PDB file of N, CA and C and ligand atoms in Angstrom:
ATOM      1  N   MET A   1       1.777   8.821  -4.683  1.00 54.00           N
ATOM      2  CA  MET A   1       3.172   9.186  -4.789  1.00 54.00           C
ATOM      3  C   MET A   1       3.533   9.392  -6.234  1.00 54.00           C
ATOM      4  N   ASN A   2       4.448  10.267  -6.466  1.00 70.00           N
ATOM      5  CA  ASN A   2       4.871  10.583  -7.818  1.00 70.00           C
ATOM      6  C   ASN A   2       5.920   9.565  -8.280  1.00 70.00           C
ATOM      7  N   HIS A   3       5.537   8.728  -9.245  1.00 74.00           N
ATOM      8  CA  HIS A   3       6.442   7.669  -9.710  1.00 74.00           C
ATOM      9  C   HIS A   3       7.665   8.233 -10.395  1.00 74.00           C
ATOM     10  N   ASP A   4       7.456   9.343 -11.077  1.00 88.00           N
ATOM     11  CA  ASP A   4       8.569   9.987 -11.757  1.00 88.00           C
ATOM     12  C   ASP A   4       9.623  10.414 -10.737  1.00 88.00           C
ATOM     13  N   THR A   5       9.188  10.975  -9.626  1.00 91.00           N
ATOM     14  CA  THR A   5      10.121  11.413  -8.586  1.00 91.00           C
ATOM     15  C   THR A   5      10.848  10.223  -7.972  1.00 91.00           C
ATOM     16  N   CYS A   6      10.129   9.163  -7.703  1.00 93.00           N
ATOM     17  CA  CYS A   6      10.748   7.971  -7.123  1.00 93.00           C
ATOM     18  C   CYS A   6      11.789   7.387  -8.081  1.00 93.00           C
ATOM     19  N   ALA A   7      11.463   7.349  -9.364  1.00 95.00           N
ATOM     20  CA  ALA A   7      12.409   6.836 -10.354  1.00 95.00           C
ATOM     21  C   ALA A   7      13.644   7.739 -10.432  1.00 95.00           C
ATOM     22  N   ARG A   8      13.429   9.030 -10.416  1.00 96.00           N
ATOM     23  CA  ARG A   8      14.560   9.968 -10.491  1.00 96.00           C
ATOM     24  C   ARG A   8      15.471   9.844  -9.272  1.00 96.00           C
ATOM     25  N   ILE A   9      14.869   9.757  -8.089  1.00 96.00           N
ATOM     26  CA  ILE A   9      15.679   9.659  -6.868  1.00 96.00           C
ATOM     27  C   ILE A   9      16.444   8.335  -6.841  1.00 96.00           C
ATOM     28  N   SER A  10      15.784   7.257  -7.199  1.00 97.00           N
ATOM     29  CA  SER A  10      16.449   5.949  -7.233  1.00 97.00           C
ATOM     30  C   SER A  10      17.623   5.976  -8.205  1.00 97.00           C
ATOM     31  N   PHE A  11      17.374   6.525  -9.377  1.00 97.00           N
ATOM     32  CA  PHE A  11      18.403   6.611 -10.414  1.00 97.00           C
ATOM     33  C   PHE A  11      19.572   7.463  -9.925  1.00 97.00           C
ATOM     34  N   TRP A  12      19.244   8.592  -9.319  1.00 97.00           N
ATOM     35  CA  TRP A  12      20.281   9.504  -8.816  1.00 97.00           C
ATOM     36  C   TRP A  12      21.105   8.834  -7.716  1.00 97.00           C
ATOM     37  N   LEU A  13      20.426   8.179  -6.769  1.00 97.00           N
ATOM     38  CA  LEU A  13      21.144   7.491  -5.681  1.00 97.00           C
ATOM     39  C   LEU A  13      22.095   6.426  -6.239  1.00 97.00           C
ATOM     40  N   ASN A  14      21.612   5.682  -7.217  1.00 98.00           N
ATOM     41  CA  ASN A  14      22.440   4.632  -7.813  1.00 98.00           C
ATOM     42  C   ASN A  14      23.709   5.216  -8.423  1.00 98.00           C
ATOM     43  N   ARG A  15      23.544   6.287  -9.174  1.00 98.00           N
ATOM     44  CA  ARG A  15      24.721   6.907  -9.807  1.00 98.00           C
ATOM     45  C   ARG A  15      25.620   7.581  -8.777  1.00 98.00           C
ATOM     46  N   ARG A  16      25.001   8.325  -7.867  1.00 98.00           N
ATOM     47  CA  ARG A  16      25.757   9.108  -6.882  1.00 98.00           C
ATOM     48  C   ARG A  16      26.565   8.214  -5.945  1.00 98.00           C
ATOM     49  N   LEU A  17      25.967   7.087  -5.559  1.00 97.00           N
ATOM     50  CA  LEU A  17      26.636   6.184  -4.619  1.00 97.00           C
ATOM     51  C   LEU A  17      27.399   5.062  -5.324  1.00 97.00           C
ATOM     52  N   HIS A  18      27.413   5.101  -6.664  1.00 98.00           N
ATOM     53  CA  HIS A  18      28.158   4.109  -7.466  1.00 98.00           C
ATOM     54  C   HIS A  18      27.771   2.687  -7.067  1.00 98.00           C
ATOM     55  N   LEU A  19      26.457   2.441  -7.010  1.00 97.00           N
ATOM     56  CA  LEU A  19      25.992   1.148  -6.536  1.00 97.00           C
ATOM     57  C   LEU A  19      25.922   0.086  -7.631  1.00 97.00           C
ATOM     58  N   GLY A  20      25.957   0.501  -8.873  1.00 97.00           N
ATOM     59  CA  GLY A  20      25.992  -0.460  -9.957  1.00 97.00           C
ATOM     60  C   GLY A  20      24.700  -1.210 -10.200  1.00 97.00           C
ATOM     61  N   ALA A  21      23.584  -0.635  -9.803  1.00 98.00           N
ATOM     62  CA  ALA A  21      22.304  -1.298 -10.070  1.00 98.00           C
ATOM     63  C   ALA A  21      21.995  -1.267 -11.565  1.00 98.00           C
ATOM     64  N   ASN A  22      21.224  -2.246 -11.991  1.00 98.00           N
ATOM     65  CA  ASN A  22      20.783  -2.300 -13.384  1.00 98.00           C
ATOM     66  C   ASN A  22      19.790  -1.159 -13.613  1.00 98.00           C
ATOM     67  N   GLU A  23      20.174  -0.196 -14.420  1.00 98.00           N
ATOM     68  CA  GLU A  23      19.372   1.026 -14.547  1.00 98.00           C
ATOM     69  C   GLU A  23      18.040   0.790 -15.248  1.00 98.00           C
ATOM     70  N   LYS A  24      18.001  -0.112 -16.191  1.00 98.00           N
ATOM     71  CA  LYS A  24      16.740  -0.396 -16.901  1.00 98.00           C
ATOM     72  C   LYS A  24      15.727  -1.011 -15.923  1.00 98.00           C
ATOM     73  N   SER A  25      16.172  -1.985 -15.148  1.00 98.00           N
ATOM     74  CA  SER A  25      15.279  -2.612 -14.167  1.00 98.00           C
ATOM     75  C   SER A  25      14.884  -1.614 -13.084  1.00 98.00           C
ATOM     76  N   LEU A  26      15.837  -0.823 -12.650  1.00 98.00           N
ATOM     77  CA  LEU A  26      15.588   0.159 -11.602  1.00 98.00           C
ATOM     78  C   LEU A  26      14.484   1.138 -12.016  1.00 98.00           C
ATOM     79  N   VAL A  27      14.607   1.680 -13.198  1.00 97.00           N
ATOM     80  CA  VAL A  27      13.638   2.677 -13.662  1.00 97.00           C
ATOM     81  C   VAL A  27      12.283   2.028 -13.963  1.00 97.00           C
ATOM     82  N   GLN A  28      12.295   0.877 -14.622  1.00 97.00           N
ATOM     83  CA  GLN A  28      11.018   0.232 -14.934  1.00 97.00           C
ATOM     84  C   GLN A  28      10.285  -0.166 -13.655  1.00 97.00           C
ATOM     85  N   GLY A  29      11.001  -0.726 -12.699  1.00 97.00           N
ATOM     86  CA  GLY A  29      10.384  -1.097 -11.425  1.00 97.00           C
ATOM     87  C   GLY A  29       9.877   0.112 -10.662  1.00 97.00           C
ATOM     88  N   ALA A  30      10.651   1.188 -10.693  1.00 97.00           N
ATOM     89  CA  ALA A  30      10.242   2.409  -9.985  1.00 97.00           C
ATOM     90  C   ALA A  30       8.962   2.985 -10.589  1.00 97.00           C
ATOM     91  N   PHE A  31       8.867   2.962 -11.903  1.00 96.00           N
ATOM     92  CA  PHE A  31       7.656   3.487 -12.542  1.00 96.00           C
ATOM     93  C   PHE A  31       6.429   2.614 -12.278  1.00 96.00           C
ATOM     94  N   LEU A  32       6.638   1.324 -12.101  1.00 97.00           N
ATOM     95  CA  LEU A  32       5.504   0.402 -11.961  1.00 97.00           C
ATOM     96  C   LEU A  32       5.195   0.005 -10.524  1.00 97.00           C
ATOM     97  N   HIS A  33       5.948   0.495  -9.552  1.00 96.00           N
ATOM     98  CA  HIS A  33       5.808  -0.036  -8.193  1.00 96.00           C
ATOM     99  C   HIS A  33       4.438   0.244  -7.567  1.00 96.00           C
ATOM    100  N   ASP A  34       3.736   1.256  -8.043  1.00 95.00           N
ATOM    101  CA  ASP A  34       2.386   1.539  -7.520  1.00 95.00           C
ATOM    102  C   ASP A  34       1.328   1.390  -8.610  1.00 95.00           C
ATOM    103  N   PHE A  35       1.476   0.405  -9.466  1.00 95.00           N
ATOM    104  CA  PHE A  35       0.589   0.196 -10.608  1.00 95.00           C
ATOM    105  C   PHE A  35      -0.653  -0.581 -10.159  1.00 95.00           C
ATOM    106  N   TYR A  36      -1.384  -0.047  -9.176  1.00 92.00           N
ATOM    107  CA  TYR A  36      -2.528  -0.769  -8.630  1.00 92.00           C
ATOM    108  C   TYR A  36      -3.866  -0.342  -9.230  1.00 92.00           C
ATOM    109  N   LEU A  37      -3.893   0.771  -9.968  1.00 89.00           N
ATOM    110  CA  LEU A  37      -5.033   1.126 -10.813  1.00 89.00           C
ATOM    111  C   LEU A  37      -6.349   1.396 -10.086  1.00 89.00           C
ATOM    112  N   TYR A  38      -6.299   1.938  -8.898  1.00 86.00           N
ATOM    113  CA  TYR A  38      -7.516   2.416  -8.233  1.00 86.00           C
ATOM    114  C   TYR A  38      -7.104   3.567  -7.328  1.00 86.00           C
ATOM    115  N   ASP A  39      -8.090   4.363  -6.950  1.00 85.00           N
ATOM    116  CA  ASP A  39      -7.814   5.467  -6.031  1.00 85.00           C
ATOM    117  C   ASP A  39      -8.121   4.992  -4.623  1.00 85.00           C
ATOM    118  N   TRP A  40      -7.092   4.671  -3.878  1.00 82.00           N
ATOM    119  CA  TRP A  40      -7.311   4.073  -2.557  1.00 82.00           C
ATOM    120  C   TRP A  40      -7.941   5.054  -1.580  1.00 82.00           C
ATOM    121  N   HIS A  41      -7.947   6.336  -1.899  1.00 79.00           N
ATOM    122  CA  HIS A  41      -8.601   7.320  -1.044  1.00 79.00           C
ATOM    123  C   HIS A  41     -10.127   7.237  -1.183  1.00 79.00           C
ATOM    124  N   ARG A  42     -10.597   6.769  -2.325  1.00 79.00           N
ATOM    125  CA  ARG A  42     -12.034   6.742  -2.612  1.00 79.00           C
ATOM    126  C   ARG A  42     -12.679   5.386  -2.379  1.00 79.00           C
ATOM    127  N   ARG A  43     -11.876   4.326  -2.515  1.00 69.00           N
ATOM    128  CA  ARG A  43     -12.441   2.990  -2.359  1.00 69.00           C
ATOM    129  C   ARG A  43     -12.289   2.562  -0.912  1.00 69.00           C
ATOM    130  N   ARG A  44     -13.384   2.605  -0.191  1.00 67.00           N
ATOM    131  CA  ARG A  44     -13.321   2.343   1.244  1.00 67.00           C
ATOM    132  C   ARG A  44     -12.774   0.953   1.557  1.00 67.00           C
ATOM    133  N   SER A  45     -13.220  -0.036   0.798  1.00 66.00           N
ATOM    134  CA  SER A  45     -12.767  -1.395   1.061  1.00 66.00           C
ATOM    135  C   SER A  45     -11.273  -1.552   0.786  1.00 66.00           C
ATOM    136  N   ALA A  46     -10.763  -0.754  -0.146  1.00 65.00           N
ATOM    137  CA  ALA A  46      -9.341  -0.852  -0.493  1.00 65.00           C
ATOM    138  C   ALA A  46      -8.458  -0.125   0.496  1.00 65.00           C
ATOM    139  N   SER A  47      -8.977   0.951   1.077  1.00 70.00           N
ATOM    140  CA  SER A  47      -8.129   1.804   1.894  1.00 70.00           C
ATOM    141  C   SER A  47      -7.679   1.139   3.192  1.00 70.00           C
ATOM    142  N   ARG A  48      -8.478   0.244   3.709  1.00 80.00           N
ATOM    143  CA  ARG A  48      -8.159  -0.353   5.008  1.00 80.00           C
ATOM    144  C   ARG A  48      -6.835  -1.121   4.990  1.00 80.00           C
ATOM    145  N   TRP A  49      -6.624  -1.912   3.971  1.00 90.00           N
ATOM    146  CA  TRP A  49      -5.419  -2.747   3.888  1.00 90.00           C
ATOM    147  C   TRP A  49      -4.522  -2.345   2.735  1.00 90.00           C
ATOM    148  N   HIS A  50      -4.736  -1.167   2.214  1.00 91.00           N
ATOM    149  CA  HIS A  50      -4.014  -0.733   1.021  1.00 91.00           C
ATOM    150  C   HIS A  50      -2.499  -0.886   1.161  1.00 91.00           C
ATOM    151  N   GLY A  51      -1.960  -0.422   2.270  1.00 91.00           N
ATOM    152  CA  GLY A  51      -0.515  -0.465   2.469  1.00 91.00           C
ATOM    153  C   GLY A  51       0.065  -1.864   2.389  1.00 91.00           C
ATOM    154  N   PHE A  52      -0.700  -2.829   2.840  1.00 94.00           N
ATOM    155  CA  PHE A  52      -0.235  -4.215   2.839  1.00 94.00           C
ATOM    156  C   PHE A  52      -0.475  -4.904   1.497  1.00 94.00           C
ATOM    157  N   ARG A  53      -1.578  -4.561   0.868  1.00 93.00           N
ATOM    158  CA  ARG A  53      -2.011  -5.326  -0.310  1.00 93.00           C
ATOM    159  C   ARG A  53      -1.568  -4.771  -1.653  1.00 93.00           C
ATOM    160  N   HIS A  54      -1.367  -3.464  -1.738  1.00 95.00           N
ATOM    161  CA  HIS A  54      -1.168  -2.907  -3.074  1.00 95.00           C
ATOM    162  C   HIS A  54       0.106  -3.348  -3.784  1.00 95.00           C
ATOM    163  N   PRO A  55       1.179  -3.724  -3.087  1.00 97.00           N
ATOM    164  CA  PRO A  55       2.341  -4.216  -3.854  1.00 97.00           C
ATOM    165  C   PRO A  55       2.013  -5.479  -4.664  1.00 97.00           C
ATOM    166  N   ALA A  56       1.272  -6.409  -4.082  1.00 97.00           N
ATOM    167  CA  ALA A  56       0.908  -7.628  -4.814  1.00 97.00           C
ATOM    168  C   ALA A  56      -0.054  -7.311  -5.955  1.00 97.00           C
ATOM    169  N   ILE A  57      -0.968  -6.358  -5.734  1.00 96.00           N
ATOM    170  CA  ILE A  57      -1.904  -5.955  -6.793  1.00 96.00           C
ATOM    171  C   ILE A  57      -1.137  -5.282  -7.929  1.00 96.00           C
ATOM    172  N   ALA A  58      -0.197  -4.416  -7.559  1.00 97.00           N
ATOM    173  CA  ALA A  58       0.619  -3.739  -8.575  1.00 97.00           C
ATOM    174  C   ALA A  58       1.443  -4.744  -9.373  1.00 97.00           C
ATOM    175  N   LEU A  59       1.980  -5.742  -8.689  1.00 98.00           N
ATOM    176  CA  LEU A  59       2.764  -6.767  -9.397  1.00 98.00           C
ATOM    177  C   LEU A  59       1.883  -7.542 -10.366  1.00 98.00           C
ATOM    178  N   ARG A  60       0.688  -7.891  -9.944  1.00 98.00           N
ATOM    179  CA  ARG A  60      -0.234  -8.617 -10.829  1.00 98.00           C
ATOM    180  C   ARG A  60      -0.576  -7.783 -12.061  1.00 98.00           C
ATOM    181  N   ASN A  61      -0.888  -6.510 -11.854  1.00 97.00           N
ATOM    182  CA  ASN A  61      -1.228  -5.634 -12.975  1.00 97.00           C
ATOM    183  C   ASN A  61      -0.040  -5.420 -13.899  1.00 97.00           C
ATOM    184  N   ALA A  62       1.112  -5.162 -13.309  1.00 98.00           N
ATOM    185  CA  ALA A  62       2.304  -4.896 -14.126  1.00 98.00           C
ATOM    186  C   ALA A  62       2.710  -6.136 -14.920  1.00 98.00           C
ATOM    187  N   SER A  63       2.606  -7.306 -14.294  1.00 98.00           N
ATOM    188  CA  SER A  63       2.962  -8.549 -14.986  1.00 98.00           C
ATOM    189  C   SER A  63       2.013  -8.848 -16.137  1.00 98.00           C
ATOM    190  N   ALA A  64       0.760  -8.415 -16.003  1.00 98.00           N
ATOM    191  CA  ALA A  64      -0.214  -8.634 -17.070  1.00 98.00           C
ATOM    192  C   ALA A  64       0.037  -7.705 -18.258  1.00 98.00           C
ATOM    193  N   SER A  65       0.688  -6.576 -18.014  1.00 97.00           N
ATOM    194  CA  SER A  65       0.873  -5.588 -19.066  1.00 97.00           C
ATOM    195  C   SER A  65       2.294  -5.534 -19.629  1.00 97.00           C
ATOM    196  N   TYR A  66       3.263  -5.979 -18.853  1.00 97.00           N
ATOM    197  CA  TYR A  66       4.666  -5.856 -19.264  1.00 97.00           C
ATOM    198  C   TYR A  66       5.416  -7.142 -18.964  1.00 97.00           C
ATOM    199  N   SER A  67       6.523  -7.315 -19.685  1.00 97.00           N
ATOM    200  CA  SER A  67       7.422  -8.426 -19.409  1.00 97.00           C
ATOM    201  C   SER A  67       8.434  -7.951 -18.366  1.00 97.00           C
ATOM    202  N   LEU A  68       8.373  -8.536 -17.180  1.00 98.00           N
ATOM    203  CA  LEU A  68       9.208  -8.079 -16.075  1.00 98.00           C
ATOM    204  C   LEU A  68      10.273  -9.108 -15.741  1.00 98.00           C
ATOM    205  N   ASP A  69      11.470  -8.624 -15.414  1.00 98.00           N
ATOM    206  CA  ASP A  69      12.487  -9.553 -14.920  1.00 98.00           C
ATOM    207  C   ASP A  69      12.355  -9.695 -13.400  1.00 98.00           C
ATOM    208  N   GLU A  70      13.161 -10.561 -12.803  1.00 98.00           N
ATOM    209  CA  GLU A  70      13.028 -10.835 -11.365  1.00 98.00           C
ATOM    210  C   GLU A  70      13.321  -9.603 -10.509  1.00 98.00           C
ATOM    211  N   ARG A  71      14.243  -8.772 -10.948  1.00 98.00           N
ATOM    212  CA  ARG A  71      14.541  -7.546 -10.196  1.00 98.00           C
ATOM    213  C   ARG A  71      13.323  -6.628 -10.181  1.00 98.00           C
ATOM    214  N   GLU A  72      12.711  -6.451 -11.328  1.00 98.00           N
ATOM    215  CA  GLU A  72      11.549  -5.568 -11.430  1.00 98.00           C
ATOM    216  C   GLU A  72      10.387  -6.095 -10.572  1.00 98.00           C
ATOM    217  N   LYS A  73      10.202  -7.395 -10.589  1.00 98.00           N
ATOM    218  CA  LYS A  73       9.153  -7.995  -9.748  1.00 98.00           C
ATOM    219  C   LYS A  73       9.448  -7.746  -8.280  1.00 98.00           C
ATOM    220  N   ASN A  74      10.705  -7.901  -7.890  1.00 98.00           N
ATOM    221  CA  ASN A  74      11.069  -7.689  -6.488  1.00 98.00           C
ATOM    222  C   ASN A  74      10.940  -6.221  -6.093  1.00 98.00           C
ATOM    223  N   ILE A  75      11.266  -5.317  -6.998  1.00 98.00           N
ATOM    224  CA  ILE A  75      11.091  -3.882  -6.723  1.00 98.00           C
ATOM    225  C   ILE A  75       9.638  -3.605  -6.361  1.00 98.00           C
ATOM    226  N   ILE A  76       8.733  -4.108  -7.182  1.00 98.00           N
ATOM    227  CA  ILE A  76       7.302  -3.829  -6.997  1.00 98.00           C
ATOM    228  C   ILE A  76       6.785  -4.465  -5.705  1.00 98.00           C
ATOM    229  N   VAL A  77       7.084  -5.720  -5.515  1.00 98.00           N
ATOM    230  CA  VAL A  77       6.480  -6.449  -4.393  1.00 98.00           C
ATOM    231  C   VAL A  77       7.091  -6.072  -3.037  1.00 98.00           C
ATOM    232  N   SER A  78       8.303  -5.517  -3.047  1.00 98.00           N
ATOM    233  CA  SER A  78       8.969  -5.229  -1.769  1.00 98.00           C
ATOM    234  C   SER A  78       9.032  -3.751  -1.420  1.00 98.00           C
ATOM    235  N   HIS A  79       8.453  -2.886  -2.238  1.00 97.00           N
ATOM    236  CA  HIS A  79       8.688  -1.450  -2.014  1.00 97.00           C
ATOM    237  C   HIS A  79       8.066  -0.928  -0.725  1.00 97.00           C
ATOM    238  N   MET A  80       7.124  -1.651  -0.145  1.00 97.00           N
ATOM    239  CA  MET A  80       6.527  -1.195   1.120  1.00 97.00           C
ATOM    240  C   MET A  80       7.216  -1.786   2.350  1.00 97.00           C
ATOM    241  N   TRP A  81       8.249  -2.566   2.133  1.00 97.00           N
ATOM    242  CA  TRP A  81       8.967  -3.144   3.257  1.00 97.00           C
ATOM    243  C   TRP A  81       9.515  -2.023   4.141  1.00 97.00           C
ATOM    244  N   PRO A  82       9.439  -2.100   5.441  1.00 96.00           N
ATOM    245  CA  PRO A  82       9.179  -3.267   6.289  1.00 96.00           C
ATOM    246  C   PRO A  82       7.700  -3.505   6.626  1.00 96.00           C
ATOM    247  N   LEU A  83       6.795  -2.689   6.086  1.00 95.00           N
ATOM    248  CA  LEU A  83       5.374  -2.943   6.337  1.00 95.00           C
ATOM    249  C   LEU A  83       4.991  -4.353   5.881  1.00 95.00           C
ATOM    250  N   THR A  84       5.455  -4.707   4.689  1.00 94.00           N
ATOM    251  CA  THR A  84       5.241  -6.074   4.186  1.00 94.00           C
ATOM    252  C   THR A  84       6.447  -6.909   4.636  1.00 94.00           C
ATOM    253  N   LEU A  85       6.417  -7.282   5.862  1.00 94.00           N
ATOM    254  CA  LEU A  85       7.563  -7.870   6.555  1.00 94.00           C
ATOM    255  C   LEU A  85       8.170  -9.077   5.856  1.00 94.00           C
ATOM    256  N   THR A  86       7.326  -9.916   5.276  1.00 95.00           N
ATOM    257  CA  THR A  86       7.820 -11.160   4.679  1.00 95.00           C
ATOM    258  C   THR A  86       8.292 -10.984   3.240  1.00 95.00           C
ATOM    259  N   ARG A  87       8.242  -9.759   2.735  1.00 96.00           N
ATOM    260  CA  ARG A  87       8.681  -9.522   1.360  1.00 96.00           C
ATOM    261  C   ARG A  87       9.728  -8.412   1.324  1.00 96.00           C
ATOM    262  N   PRO A  88      10.935  -8.701   1.786  1.00 97.00           N
ATOM    263  CA  PRO A  88      11.990  -7.680   1.794  1.00 97.00           C
ATOM    264  C   PRO A  88      12.634  -7.536   0.411  1.00 97.00           C
ATOM    265  N   PRO A  89      13.334  -6.437   0.191  1.00 98.00           N
ATOM    266  CA  PRO A  89      14.104  -6.282  -1.052  1.00 98.00           C
ATOM    267  C   PRO A  89      15.216  -7.336  -1.102  1.00 98.00           C
ATOM    268  N   HIS A  90      15.374  -7.967  -2.275  1.00 98.00           N
ATOM    269  CA  HIS A  90      16.419  -8.984  -2.442  1.00 98.00           C
ATOM    270  C   HIS A  90      17.527  -8.544  -3.375  1.00 98.00           C
ATOM    271  N   CYS A  91      17.418  -7.355  -3.917  1.00 98.00           N
ATOM    272  CA  CYS A  91      18.447  -6.872  -4.832  1.00 98.00           C
ATOM    273  C   CYS A  91      18.644  -5.378  -4.592  1.00 98.00           C
ATOM    274  N   ARG A  92      19.744  -4.857  -5.069  1.00 98.00           N
ATOM    275  CA  ARG A  92      20.028  -3.432  -4.803  1.00 98.00           C
ATOM    276  C   ARG A  92      19.010  -2.519  -5.475  1.00 98.00           C
ATOM    277  N   GLU A  93      18.473  -2.948  -6.616  1.00 98.00           N
ATOM    278  CA  GLU A  93      17.470  -2.145  -7.300  1.00 98.00           C
ATOM    279  C   GLU A  93      16.224  -1.993  -6.411  1.00 98.00           C
ATOM    280  N   ALA A  94      15.791  -3.086  -5.807  1.00 98.00           N
ATOM    281  CA  ALA A  94      14.616  -3.049  -4.931  1.00 98.00           C
ATOM    282  C   ALA A  94      14.893  -2.234  -3.672  1.00 98.00           C
ATOM    283  N   ALA A  95      16.094  -2.354  -3.125  1.00 98.00           N
ATOM    284  CA  ALA A  95      16.449  -1.577  -1.936  1.00 98.00           C
ATOM    285  C   ALA A  95      16.455  -0.080  -2.248  1.00 98.00           C
ATOM    286  N   LEU A  96      16.944   0.278  -3.421  1.00 98.00           N
ATOM    287  CA  LEU A  96      16.978   1.692  -3.813  1.00 98.00           C
ATOM    288  C   LEU A  96      15.574   2.265  -3.961  1.00 98.00           C
ATOM    289  N   VAL A  97      14.694   1.548  -4.627  1.00 98.00           N
ATOM    290  CA  VAL A  97      13.328   2.044  -4.813  1.00 98.00           C
ATOM    291  C   VAL A  97      12.590   2.089  -3.477  1.00 98.00           C
ATOM    292  N   CYS A  98      12.810   1.099  -2.641  1.00 97.00           N
ATOM    293  CA  CYS A  98      12.204   1.088  -1.309  1.00 97.00           C
ATOM    294  C   CYS A  98      12.646   2.331  -0.529  1.00 97.00           C
ATOM    295  N   LEU A  99      13.904   2.636  -0.568  1.00 97.00           N
ATOM    296  CA  LEU A  99      14.433   3.803   0.133  1.00 97.00           C
ATOM    297  C   LEU A  99      13.897   5.107  -0.464  1.00 97.00           C
ATOM    298  N   ALA A 100      13.916   5.199  -1.784  1.00 97.00           N
ATOM    299  CA  ALA A 100      13.417   6.410  -2.451  1.00 97.00           C
ATOM    300  C   ALA A 100      11.934   6.616  -2.168  1.00 97.00           C
ATOM    301  N   ASP A 101      11.181   5.523  -2.153  1.00 96.00           N
ATOM    302  CA  ASP A 101       9.746   5.601  -1.872  1.00 96.00           C
ATOM    303  C   ASP A 101       9.496   6.129  -0.460  1.00 96.00           C
ATOM    304  N   LYS A 102      10.320   5.713   0.491  1.00 95.00           N
ATOM    305  CA  LYS A 102      10.167   6.223   1.866  1.00 95.00           C
ATOM    306  C   LYS A 102      10.436   7.719   1.906  1.00 95.00           C
ATOM    307  N   GLY A 103      11.468   8.145   1.194  1.00 93.00           N
ATOM    308  CA  GLY A 103      11.792   9.570   1.157  1.00 93.00           C
ATOM    309  C   GLY A 103      10.683  10.394   0.525  1.00 93.00           C
ATOM    310  N   CYS A 104      10.132   9.898  -0.581  1.00 91.00           N
ATOM    311  CA  CYS A 104       9.041  10.610  -1.258  1.00 91.00           C
ATOM    312  C   CYS A 104       7.796  10.662  -0.372  1.00 91.00           C
ATOM    313  N   SER A 105       7.487   9.558   0.285  1.00 89.00           N
ATOM    314  CA  SER A 105       6.307   9.517   1.156  1.00 89.00           C
ATOM    315  C   SER A 105       6.467  10.473   2.332  1.00 89.00           C
ATOM    316  N   LEU A 106       7.647  10.513   2.901  1.00 91.00           N
ATOM    317  CA  LEU A 106       7.909  11.425   4.019  1.00 91.00           C
ATOM    318  C   LEU A 106       7.770  12.877   3.555  1.00 91.00           C
ATOM    319  N   HIS A 107       8.316  13.168   2.395  1.00 90.00           N
ATOM    320  CA  HIS A 107       8.219  14.533   1.856  1.00 90.00           C
ATOM    321  C   HIS A 107       6.758  14.918   1.617  1.00 90.00           C
ATOM    322  N   GLU A 108       5.982  13.996   1.030  1.00 87.00           N
ATOM    323  CA  GLU A 108       4.562  14.273   0.801  1.00 87.00           C
ATOM    324  C   GLU A 108       3.817  14.488   2.108  1.00 87.00           C
ATOM    325  N   THR A 109       4.128  13.685   3.097  1.00 88.00           N
ATOM    326  CA  THR A 109       3.455  13.798   4.396  1.00 88.00           C
ATOM    327  C   THR A 109       3.761  15.120   5.072  1.00 88.00           C
ATOM    328  N   LEU A 110       4.990  15.544   4.986  1.00 92.00           N
ATOM    329  CA  LEU A 110       5.398  16.753   5.683  1.00 92.00           C
ATOM    330  C   LEU A 110       5.027  18.047   4.962  1.00 92.00           C
ATOM    331  N   PHE A 111       5.053  18.012   3.618  1.00 91.00           N
ATOM    332  CA  PHE A 111       4.921  19.264   2.883  1.00 91.00           C
ATOM    333  C   PHE A 111       3.711  19.361   1.967  1.00 91.00           C
ATOM    334  N   ARG A 112       2.926  18.313   1.846  1.00 79.00           N
ATOM    335  CA  ARG A 112       1.745  18.355   0.988  1.00 79.00           C
ATOM    336  C   ARG A 112       0.624  19.108   1.681  1.00 79.00           C
ATOM    337  N   ARG A 113      -0.053  19.967   0.935  1.00 61.00           N
ATOM    338  CA  ARG A 113      -1.168  20.733   1.506  1.00 61.00           C
ATOM    339  C   ARG A 113      -2.495  20.117   1.151  1.00 61.00           C
TER     340      ARG A 113
HETATM  341 FE1  FE2 B 201       3.265   1.927  -2.896  1.00 54.02          FE
END
């Protein structure tokens, strides 16, 4: 998924709907939400559970490289919800990125060649 697109859509939704999300956390979380650092299409062992596991892997990688606040951590770990049932979005920033990610994934599925 294109992180730039997800960040742009999240940012746009926040402004358009006057949701008042923290824009710095929103954008940083959106850029890092898929920071898992492998090609899940090529790694057979990774592809089986990728959808369930990659948010935690991305959070571990992002936390090792950047100083993240609680909103940013929640954005990363919850962006696959409801697939990751026990890790829902707890803040508006995480809900926005989760929603934008679904829209981007749907668009890629329908229109990617
Ligand atoms: Fe993801």
